[in-house]
């Protein structure tokens, strides 16, 4: 799996869009970008994933740069319940252990 | 409710005791996983299973045993608990291999005294 780099923490005001960056400059052509989050004392929660194109679901949008070396997760209208650690993972799964490799992530704090 | 559940949610045991953590999913997902989460180490894969009766080691399997006789259940057993196995344990499942869309249970907080 490609290494990812995320800022350790970010603040965002409630109701505003939260933009969480992730660098994955060594990502290979067949590796996806996945985002998970972990709210305190809960299990990680899948948010979204993408390969090349931008993706949107009911939780978030994922913007991947054309060269695929970085991406941004966007929570369009952040609420206090979005306070969590957000993990960016680049990989394709398959072969050997299929476990996720979580880095340190970004601790997003939504301010009232 | 459908989903993935773990039991017990909290467990305190003594060194040397055998402990079994249960995991149950209602989606009929083929793949199931056990992770442990410790401060400073993040999530680490203990064992995973591709289907009933098929299991394989992850990153940190020593001291743990798994079985999967039914698709929906994936118990994790600590044969002789040690203090270093004090951790939060998460079970997860996924429908397909090769993608990382995994669904996690609420976790079991295990303390070994």
Coordinates of N, CA and C in Angstrom, one line a residue:
Chain A
X1 N 0.8 -1.2 0.0 CA 0.0 0.0 0.0 C 0.9 1.2 0.0
X2 N 0.4 2.3 -0.7 CA 1.1 3.5 -0.7 C 1.1 4.2 0.6
X3 N 2.1 4.9 0.9 CA 2.1 5.7 2.2 C 1.3 7.0 2.0
X4 N 0.6 7.3 3.1 CA -0.2 8.6 3.0 C 0.2 9.5 4.1
X5 N 0.1 10.8 3.9 CA 0.4 11.8 4.8 C -0.8 12.7 5.1
X6 N -1.1 12.9 6.3 CA -2.2 13.8 6.7 C -1.8 14.7 7.8
X7 N -2.4 15.9 7.9 CA -2.1 16.8 9.0 C -2.7 16.1 10.3
X8 N -2.0 16.3 11.4 CA -2.4 15.6 12.6 C -3.8 16.2 13.2
X9 N -4.1 17.4 13.0 CA -5.3 17.9 13.5 C -5.8 19.1 12.6
X10 N -7.1 19.3 12.7 CA -7.8 20.5 12.0 C -9.0 20.9 12.8
X11 N -9.3 22.2 12.7 CA -10.5 22.7 13.3 C -11.4 23.1 12.2
X12 N -12.8 23.1 12.4 CA -13.7 23.6 11.4 C -14.9 24.1 12.2
X13 N -15.5 25.1 11.8 CA -16.7 25.7 12.4 C -17.9 24.8 12.0
X14 N -18.8 24.6 12.9 CA -20.1 23.9 12.6 C -20.8 24.6 11.5
X15 N -21.3 23.8 10.6 CA -22.1 24.3 9.4 C -21.2 24.6 8.2
X16 N -19.9 24.7 8.4 CA -19.0 25.0 7.3 C -18.6 23.7 6.7
X17 N -18.0 23.8 5.5 CA -17.4 22.6 4.9 C -16.0 22.3 5.5
X18 N -15.8 21.1 5.8 CA -14.5 20.6 6.3 C -13.8 20.0 5.2
X19 N -12.6 20.4 4.9 CA -11.8 19.9 3.8 C -10.5 19.3 4.4
X20 N -10.5 18.0 4.3 CA -9.4 17.2 4.9 C -8.4 16.7 3.8
X21 N -7.1 17.2 3.8 CA -6.2 16.8 2.7 C -5.5 15.5 3.0
X22 N -5.0 14.9 2.0 CA -4.2 13.7 2.1 C -3.2 13.6 0.9
X23 N -2.0 13.4 1.2 CA -1.0 13.2 0.2 C -0.6 11.7 0.1
X24 N -0.6 11.3 -1.2 CA -0.2 9.9 -1.5 C 0.6 9.9 -2.8
X25 N 1.7 10.5 -2.7 CA 2.5 10.7 -3.9 C 3.0 9.4 -4.5
X26 N 3.1 8.3 -3.8 CA 3.6 7.1 -4.3 C 2.5 6.1 -4.8
X27 N 1.3 6.6 -4.8 CA 0.2 5.7 -5.2 C 0.4 5.2 -6.6
X28 N 0.1 3.9 -6.8 CA 0.2 3.3 -8.1 C -1.1 3.3 -8.8
X29 N -1.1 3.0 -10.1 CA -2.2 3.2 -10.9 C -3.5 2.4 -10.6
X30 N -3.3 1.3 -9.9 CA -4.4 0.4 -9.6 C -4.8 0.5 -8.1
X31 N -4.2 1.5 -7.4 CA -4.6 1.7 -6.0 C -5.7 2.7 -5.8
X32 N -6.6 2.4 -5.0 CA -7.7 3.3 -4.6 C -7.3 4.2 -3.4
X33 N -8.1 5.2 -3.3 CA -8.0 6.1 -2.1 C -9.2 5.8 -1.3
X34 N -9.1 5.4 0.0 CA -10.2 5.2 0.9 C -10.1 6.1 2.1
X35 N -11.3 6.5 2.5 CA -11.4 7.3 3.8 C -12.3 6.6 4.8
X36 N -11.8 6.6 6.0 CA -12.5 6.1 7.1 C -12.5 7.1 8.2
X37 N -13.4 7.0 9.2 CA -13.3 7.9 10.3 C -13.6 7.0 11.6
X38 N -13.1 7.5 12.7 CA -13.3 6.8 14.0 C -13.7 7.9 15.0
X39 N -14.9 7.8 15.4 CA -15.4 8.6 16.4 C -15.0 8.0 17.8
X40 N -14.7 8.8 18.7 CA -14.2 8.4 20.0 C -14.9 7.1 20.5
X41 N -14.1 6.1 20.8 CA -14.6 4.9 21.5 C -15.5 4.0 20.6
X42 N -15.6 4.3 19.3 CA -16.3 3.5 18.3 C -15.4 2.8 17.3
X43 N -16.0 1.9 16.6 CA -15.2 1.3 15.5 C -15.1 2.2 14.4
X44 N -14.0 2.0 13.6 CA -13.9 2.8 12.3 C -15.1 2.7 11.4
X45 N -15.4 3.7 10.7 CA -16.5 3.8 9.8 C -16.1 4.1 8.4
X46 N -16.4 3.3 7.5 CA -16.1 3.6 6.1 C -16.9 4.8 5.6
X47 N -16.2 5.7 4.9 CA -16.8 6.9 4.4 C -17.0 6.9 2.8
X48 N -15.9 6.7 2.1 CA -15.9 6.8 0.7 C -14.6 6.3 0.1
X49 N -14.6 6.0 -1.2 CA -13.4 5.6 -1.8 C -13.5 6.0 -3.3
X50 N -12.3 6.1 -3.9 CA -12.2 6.5 -5.3 C -10.9 6.1 -6.0
X51 N -10.9 6.0 -7.3 CA -9.7 5.7 -8.0 C -9.2 6.9 -8.8
X52 N -9.9 7.4 -9.7 CA -9.5 8.5 -10.5 C -10.5 9.7 -10.4
X53 N -11.7 9.3 -10.6 CA -12.8 10.4 -10.7 C -13.2 10.8 -9.3
X54 N -13.7 12.0 -9.2 CA -14.3 12.5 -8.0 C -15.5 11.7 -7.6
X55 N -15.7 11.5 -6.4 CA -16.9 10.7 -5.9 C -17.7 11.4 -4.9
X56 N -18.9 11.2 -4.8 CA -19.8 11.8 -3.8 C -20.8 10.8 -3.3
X57 N -21.0 10.7 -2.0 CA -22.1 9.9 -1.5 C -22.8 10.8 -0.4
X58 N -23.7 10.1 0.3 CA -24.5 10.9 1.3 C -23.7 11.4 2.4
X59 N -22.5 10.9 2.6 CA -21.7 11.4 3.7 C -20.7 12.5 3.3
X60 N -20.1 12.3 2.1 CA -18.9 13.2 1.8 C -18.7 13.2 0.3
X61 N -17.7 14.1 -0.1 CA -17.2 14.1 -1.4 C -15.7 13.8 -1.4
X62 N -15.2 13.2 -2.4 CA -13.8 12.9 -2.5 C -13.3 13.5 -3.8
X63 N -12.3 14.4 -3.7 CA -11.7 15.0 -4.8 C -10.3 14.5 -5.0
X64 N -10.0 13.9 -6.1 CA -8.7 13.3 -6.3 C -8.0 14.2 -7.4
X65 N -6.8 14.6 -7.2 CA -6.1 15.4 -8.2 C -5.8 14.6 -9.5
X66 N -5.6 15.3 -10.6 CA -5.4 14.6 -11.8 C -4.2 13.6 -11.8
X67 N -3.2 14.0 -11.2 CA -2.0 13.2 -11.1 C -2.1 12.1 -10.0
X68 N -3.2 12.2 -9.2 CA -3.5 11.2 -8.2 C -2.6 11.2 -7.0
X69 N -1.8 12.2 -6.9 CA -0.8 12.3 -5.8 C -1.4 12.8 -4.5
X70 N -2.6 13.4 -4.6 CA -3.2 13.9 -3.4 C -4.7 13.9 -3.6
X71 N -5.4 14.0 -2.4 CA -6.9 14.0 -2.5 C -7.4 14.8 -1.3
X72 N -8.7 15.2 -1.4 CA -9.3 15.9 -0.3 C -10.7 15.3 0.0
X73 N -10.9 15.1 1.2 CA -12.3 14.7 1.6 C -13.0 15.9 2.1
X74 N -14.2 16.0 1.6 CA -15.0 17.2 1.9 C -16.3 16.8 2.6
X75 N -16.5 17.3 3.9 CA -17.7 17.1 4.6 C -18.5 18.5 4.3
X76 N -19.5 18.5 3.6 CA -20.1 19.8 3.1 C -20.7 20.7 4.2
X77 N -21.3 20.1 5.2 CA -21.9 20.9 6.3 C -21.6 20.2 7.6
X78 N -20.4 20.5 8.1 CA -19.9 19.8 9.3 C -20.8 20.0 10.5
X79 N -21.1 18.9 11.2 CA -21.8 19.0 12.5 C -20.9 18.6 13.6
X80 N -21.3 18.8 14.9 CA -20.5 18.4 16.0 C -20.2 16.9 16.0
X81 N -21.2 16.2 15.4 CA -21.0 14.7 15.4 C -19.9 14.2 14.4
X82 N -19.4 15.2 13.6 CA -18.4 14.8 12.7 C -17.0 14.9 13.3
X83 N -16.9 15.3 14.6 CA -15.7 15.3 15.3 C -15.2 13.9 15.4
X84 N -14.0 13.6 14.9 CA -13.5 12.3 14.8 C -12.1 12.3 14.3
X85 N -11.4 11.1 14.3 CA -10.1 11.0 13.6 C -10.4 10.4 12.2
X86 N -9.9 11.1 11.2 CA -10.2 10.7 9.8 C -8.9 10.1 9.2
X87 N -9.1 8.9 8.6 CA -7.9 8.2 8.0 C -8.1 8.1 6.5
X88 N -7.0 8.4 5.9 CA -6.8 8.3 4.4 C -6.0 7.0 4.2
X89 N -6.4 6.1 3.3 CA -5.7 4.9 3.1 C -5.6 4.7 1.6
X90 N -4.4 4.4 1.1 CA -4.3 4.2 -0.3 C -3.8 2.7 -0.5
X91 N -4.6 2.0 -1.3 CA -4.2 0.6 -1.5 C -5.2 -0.1 -2.4
X92 N -4.9 -1.3 -2.8 CA -5.8 -2.0 -3.7 C -6.3 -3.3 -3.1
X93 N -5.9 -3.6 -1.9 CA -6.4 -4.9 -1.3 C -5.9 -6.1 -2.1
X94 N -6.4 -7.2 -1.8 CA -6.0 -8.4 -2.5 C -4.6 -8.9 -2.1
X95 N -4.3 -10.1 -2.3 CA -3.0 -10.6 -2.1 C -2.6 -10.6 -0.6
X96 N -2.4 -11.7 0.0 CA -2.0 -11.8 1.4 C -3.1 -11.2 2.3
X97 N -2.7 -10.7 3.4 CA -3.6 -10.2 4.3 C -4.3 -9.0 3.7
X98 N -5.7 -9.0 3.9 CA -6.4 -7.9 3.3 C -6.8 -6.8 4.4
X99 N -6.0 -6.8 5.4 CA -6.3 -5.9 6.5 C -6.0 -4.4 6.1
X100 N -6.7 -3.5 6.6 CA -6.5 -2.1 6.4 C -5.3 -1.7 7.2
X101 N -4.5 -0.8 6.7 CA -3.3 -0.2 7.4 C -3.7 1.3 7.6
X102 N -4.0 1.5 8.9 CA -4.4 2.9 9.3 C -3.1 3.6 9.8
X103 N -2.9 4.8 9.3 CA -1.9 5.7 9.8 C -2.4 6.4 11.1
X104 N -1.9 7.6 11.3 CA -2.3 8.4 12.5 C -3.5 9.2 12.2
X105 N -3.8 9.5 11.0 CA -5.0 10.2 10.6 C -5.0 11.7 11.0
X106 N -6.1 12.3 10.7 CA -6.3 13.7 11.1 C -7.4 13.8 12.1
X107 N -7.1 14.4 13.3 CA -8.2 14.6 14.3 C -8.9 15.9 13.9
X108 N -10.1 15.8 13.4 CA -11.0 16.9 13.0 C -11.9 17.3 14.2
X109 N -11.8 18.5 14.6 CA -12.6 19.0 15.7 C -13.5 20.1 15.1
X110 N -14.8 19.8 15.3 CA -15.8 20.7 14.8 C -16.2 21.6 16.0
X111 N -16.0 22.9 15.8 CA -16.3 23.9 16.8 C -17.7 24.5 16.7
X112 N -18.4 24.6 17.8 CA -19.8 25.2 17.8 C -19.8 26.6 17.5
Chain B
X1 N -31.3 -5.9 14.8 CA -30.9 -5.1 13.7 C -29.8 -5.8 12.9
X2 N -29.8 -5.6 11.6 CA -28.7 -6.1 10.8 C -27.4 -5.4 11.1
X3 N -26.3 -6.0 10.9 CA -25.0 -5.4 11.2 C -24.0 -6.3 11.7
X4 N -23.0 -5.7 12.4 CA -22.0 -6.5 13.0 C -21.9 -6.2 14.5
X5 N -22.0 -7.2 15.3 CA -22.0 -7.1 16.7 C -20.8 -7.8 17.4
X6 N -20.4 -7.3 18.5 CA -19.3 -7.9 19.3 C -19.8 -8.1 20.7
X7 N -19.3 -9.2 21.3 CA -19.6 -9.4 22.7 C -18.4 -10.2 23.4
X8 N -18.2 -9.9 24.7 CA -18.8 -8.8 25.4 C -18.2 -7.4 25.0
X9 N -18.8 -6.3 25.4 CA -18.2 -5.0 25.1 C -17.1 -4.7 26.0
X10 N -17.1 -5.2 27.2 CA -16.0 -4.9 28.2 C -15.7 -6.3 28.9
X11 N -14.4 -6.5 29.1 CA -14.0 -7.7 29.8 C -12.8 -7.5 30.6
X12 N -12.8 -7.9 31.8 CA -11.6 -7.9 32.7 C -11.3 -9.4 33.0
X13 N -10.0 -9.8 32.8 CA -9.6 -11.1 33.0 C -8.3 -11.1 33.7
X14 N -7.9 -12.3 34.2 CA -6.6 -12.4 34.8 C -5.6 -13.1 33.9
X15 N -4.3 -12.8 34.1 CA -3.3 -13.4 33.3 C -3.4 -14.9 33.4
X16 N -3.2 -15.5 32.2 CA -3.3 -17.0 32.1 C -4.6 -17.5 31.8
X17 N -5.7 -16.8 31.9 CA -7.0 -17.3 31.6 C -7.3 -17.3 30.1
X18 N -8.1 -18.2 29.7 CA -8.6 -18.2 28.3 C -9.8 -17.3 28.2
X19 N -9.8 -16.5 27.1 CA -10.9 -15.6 26.9 C -11.3 -15.7 25.4
X20 N -12.6 -15.7 25.2 CA -13.1 -15.7 23.8 C -13.9 -14.5 23.6
X21 N -13.6 -13.8 22.5 CA -14.3 -12.6 22.1 C -15.2 -13.0 20.9
X22 N -16.5 -12.6 20.9 CA -17.4 -13.0 19.9 C -17.6 -11.9 18.8
X23 N -17.8 -12.4 17.6 CA -18.2 -11.4 16.5 C -19.2 -12.1 15.7
X24 N -20.3 -11.3 15.4 CA -21.4 -11.9 14.6 C -21.8 -10.8 13.6
X25 N -22.0 -11.3 12.3 CA -22.5 -10.3 11.3 C -23.7 -10.9 10.6
X26 N -24.6 -10.1 10.2 CA -25.8 -10.5 9.6 C -25.9 -10.3 8.1
X27 N -24.8 -9.8 7.5 CA -24.8 -9.5 6.0 C -24.4 -10.7 5.2
X28 N -24.0 -11.8 5.8 CA -23.4 -12.9 5.0 C -22.2 -12.5 4.2
X29 N -21.4 -11.5 4.8 CA -20.2 -11.2 4.1 C -19.2 -12.3 4.2
X30 N -18.4 -12.5 3.1 CA -17.5 -13.6 3.1 C -16.3 -13.3 4.0
X31 N -15.8 -12.1 4.0 CA -14.5 -11.8 4.7 C -14.8 -11.2 6.1
X32 N -14.0 -11.7 7.0 CA -14.1 -11.1 8.4 C -12.7 -11.0 8.9
X33 N -12.5 -10.0 9.8 CA -11.2 -9.6 10.3 C -11.3 -9.3 11.8
X34 N -10.1 -9.5 12.4 CA -9.9 -9.1 13.8 C -8.7 -8.2 13.8
X35 N -9.0 -7.0 14.5 CA -7.9 -6.0 14.7 C -7.8 -5.7 16.2
X36 N -6.6 -5.3 16.6 CA -6.5 -4.7 17.9 C -6.0 -3.3 17.7
X37 N -6.4 -2.4 18.7 CA -6.1 -1.0 18.6 C -5.4 -0.6 19.9
X38 N -4.2 -0.2 19.8 CA -3.5 0.3 21.0 C -2.9 1.7 20.7
X39 N -2.8 2.5 21.8 CA -2.2 3.8 21.7 C -0.8 3.6 21.1
X40 N -0.5 4.5 20.1 CA 0.8 4.4 19.5 C 1.0 3.4 18.4
X41 N 0.1 2.5 18.3 CA 0.2 1.5 17.2 C -0.9 1.6 16.2
X42 N -1.9 2.3 16.5 CA -3.1 2.3 15.6 C -3.8 0.9 15.5
X43 N -4.4 0.6 14.4 CA -5.1 -0.6 14.3 C -4.1 -1.7 13.6
X44 N -4.1 -2.8 14.2 CA -3.2 -3.9 13.7 C -4.1 -5.2 13.4
X45 N -3.9 -5.8 12.3 CA -4.6 -7.0 11.9 C -4.1 -8.2 12.7
X46 N -5.0 -8.9 13.3 CA -4.6 -10.1 14.0 C -4.8 -11.4 13.1
X47 N -6.0 -11.6 12.7 CA -6.4 -12.7 11.8 C -7.5 -12.2 10.9
X48 N -7.6 -12.9 9.8 CA -8.7 -12.7 8.9 C -9.2 -14.0 8.3
X49 N -10.4 -13.9 7.7 CA -11.0 -15.1 7.2 C -11.7 -14.8 5.9
X50 N -11.4 -15.6 4.9 CA -12.0 -15.4 3.5 C -13.3 -16.0 3.4
X51 N -13.6 -17.0 4.2 CA -14.9 -17.8 4.1 C -14.9 -18.7 5.3
X52 N -16.0 -19.4 5.5 CA -16.1 -20.4 6.5 C -14.9 -21.4 6.4
X53 N -14.3 -21.8 7.4 CA -13.2 -22.8 7.5 C -11.9 -22.3 6.8
X54 N -11.9 -21.0 6.4 CA -10.6 -20.5 5.8 C -10.2 -19.3 6.7
X55 N -9.0 -19.4 7.3 CA -8.5 -18.3 8.1 C -7.0 -18.2 7.8
X56 N -6.5 -17.0 8.1 CA -5.1 -16.7 7.9 C -4.6 -15.7 8.8
X57 N -3.3 -15.7 9.1 CA -2.7 -14.8 10.0 C -2.6 -13.4 9.5
X58 N -2.7 -12.4 10.4 CA -2.4 -11.1 10.0 C -1.0 -10.6 10.5
X59 N -0.9 -9.4 11.0 CA 0.3 -8.8 11.4 C 0.8 -9.3 12.8
X60 N -0.2 -9.5 13.7 CA 0.1 -9.8 15.1 C -0.7 -11.0 15.6
X61 N -0.5 -12.2 15.1 CA -1.3 -13.4 15.4 C -0.9 -14.1 16.7
X62 N 0.3 -13.9 17.2 CA 0.8 -14.7 18.3 C -0.1 -14.6 19.5
X63 N -0.5 -15.7 20.1 CA -1.3 -15.7 21.3 C -2.8 -15.7 21.1
X64 N -3.1 -15.7 19.8 CA -4.6 -15.7 19.5 C -4.9 -16.9 18.6
X65 N -6.1 -17.4 18.7 CA -6.7 -18.5 17.9 C -8.0 -18.0 17.4
X66 N -8.3 -18.4 16.1 CA -9.6 -18.0 15.5 C -10.2 -19.3 14.9
X67 N -11.5 -19.3 14.7 CA -12.2 -20.3 14.0 C -13.3 -19.7 13.3
X68 N -13.8 -20.4 12.2 CA -15.0 -19.8 11.5 C -15.7 -21.0 10.9
X69 N -16.6 -21.6 11.8 CA -17.4 -22.7 11.3 C -18.6 -22.3 10.6
X70 N -19.1 -21.1 10.9 CA -20.2 -20.5 10.2 C -19.9 -19.2 9.6
X71 N -20.4 -18.8 8.5 CA -20.1 -17.6 7.8 C -20.3 -16.4 8.7
X72 N -21.3 -16.4 9.5 CA -21.7 -15.2 10.3 C -20.9 -15.0 11.6
X73 N -20.2 -16.0 12.0 CA -19.5 -15.9 13.3 C -18.0 -16.0 13.1
X74 N -17.2 -15.2 13.9 CA -15.8 -15.3 13.8 C -15.2 -15.0 15.2
X75 N -15.2 -16.0 16.1 CA -14.7 -15.8 17.4 C -13.2 -15.7 17.5
X76 N -12.7 -14.9 18.4 CA -11.2 -14.8 18.7 C -11.0 -15.2 20.1
X77 N -10.0 -16.2 20.2 CA -9.7 -16.7 21.5 C -8.3 -16.4 21.9
X78 N -8.1 -15.9 23.1 CA -6.8 -15.7 23.7 C -6.6 -16.9 24.6
X79 N -5.7 -17.7 24.2 CA -5.6 -19.1 24.9 C -5.1 -18.9 26.3
X80 N -4.1 -18.0 26.5 CA -3.6 -17.8 27.9 C -3.3 -16.3 27.9
X81 N -4.2 -15.5 28.4 CA -4.1 -14.0 28.3 C -2.9 -13.5 29.0
X82 N -2.3 -12.5 28.4 CA -1.2 -11.8 29.0 C -1.5 -10.3 29.1
X83 N -0.8 -9.6 29.9 CA -1.1 -8.1 30.1 C -0.9 -7.4 28.8
X84 N 0.0 -7.8 27.9 CA 0.3 -7.2 26.7 C -0.9 -7.3 25.7
X85 N -1.9 -8.1 26.0 CA -3.0 -8.3 25.2 C -4.2 -7.4 25.7
X86 N -3.9 -6.6 26.7 CA -4.9 -5.5 27.1 C -5.0 -4.6 25.9
X87 N -6.2 -4.4 25.4 CA -6.4 -3.6 24.1 C -7.9 -3.5 23.9
X88 N -8.2 -2.7 22.8 CA -9.5 -2.7 22.3 C -9.5 -3.5 21.0
X89 N -10.4 -4.5 20.9 CA -10.5 -5.4 19.8 C -11.7 -5.1 18.9
X90 N -11.4 -5.0 17.6 CA -12.5 -4.7 16.6 C -12.6 -5.8 15.7
X91 N -13.8 -6.2 15.4 CA -14.1 -7.2 14.4 C -14.6 -6.4 13.2
X92 N -14.3 -6.9 12.0 CA -14.9 -6.2 10.8 C -15.2 -7.2 9.7
X93 N -16.1 -6.8 8.8 CA -16.4 -7.7 7.7 C -16.5 -7.0 6.4
X94 N -16.3 -7.7 5.3 CA -16.4 -7.1 4.0 C -17.0 -8.1 3.0
X95 N -17.6 -7.6 2.0 CA -18.3 -8.4 1.1 C -17.3 -9.1 0.1
X96 N -16.3 -8.3 -0.3 CA -15.5 -8.7 -1.4 C -14.0 -8.6 -1.0
X97 N -13.2 -9.4 -1.7 CA -11.8 -9.3 -1.5 C -11.3 -8.2 -2.4
X98 N -10.2 -7.6 -2.1 CA -9.5 -6.7 -3.0 C -10.0 -5.3 -2.9
X99 N -11.0 -5.0 -2.1 CA -11.3 -3.7 -1.8 C -11.3 -3.4 -0.3
X100 N -11.3 -2.2 0.1 CA -11.2 -1.9 1.5 C -12.4 -1.4 2.1
X101 N -13.6 -1.7 1.6 CA -14.8 -1.3 2.2 C -15.2 -2.3 3.3
X102 N -14.6 -2.0 4.5 CA -14.9 -2.9 5.6 C -15.8 -2.3 6.6
X103 N -16.6 -3.1 7.3 CA -17.6 -2.6 8.2 C -17.2 -3.1 9.6
X104 N -17.0 -2.2 10.6 CA -16.5 -2.6 11.9 C -17.6 -2.7 12.9
X105 N -17.3 -3.6 13.9 CA -18.2 -3.7 15.0 C -17.8 -2.6 16.0
X106 N -18.5 -2.6 17.2 CA -18.3 -1.5 18.2 C -17.1 -1.7 19.0
X107 N -16.5 -2.9 19.0 CA -15.3 -3.1 19.8 C -15.5 -3.8 21.1
X108 N -14.5 -4.5 21.6 CA -14.5 -5.1 22.9 C -13.2 -4.5 23.6
X109 N -13.5 -3.9 24.8 CA -12.3 -3.4 25.5 C -11.9 -4.5 26.5
X110 N -10.8 -5.0 26.3 CA -10.3 -6.1 27.2 C -9.1 -5.7 28.1
X111 N -9.3 -5.9 29.4 CA -8.2 -5.6 30.3 C -7.7 -6.9 30.9
X112 N -6.4 -7.2 30.9 CA -5.8 -8.3 31.5 C -5.0 -7.9 32.7
X113 N -5.4 -8.4 33.9 CA -4.7 -8.0 35.1 C -3.7 -8.9 35.6

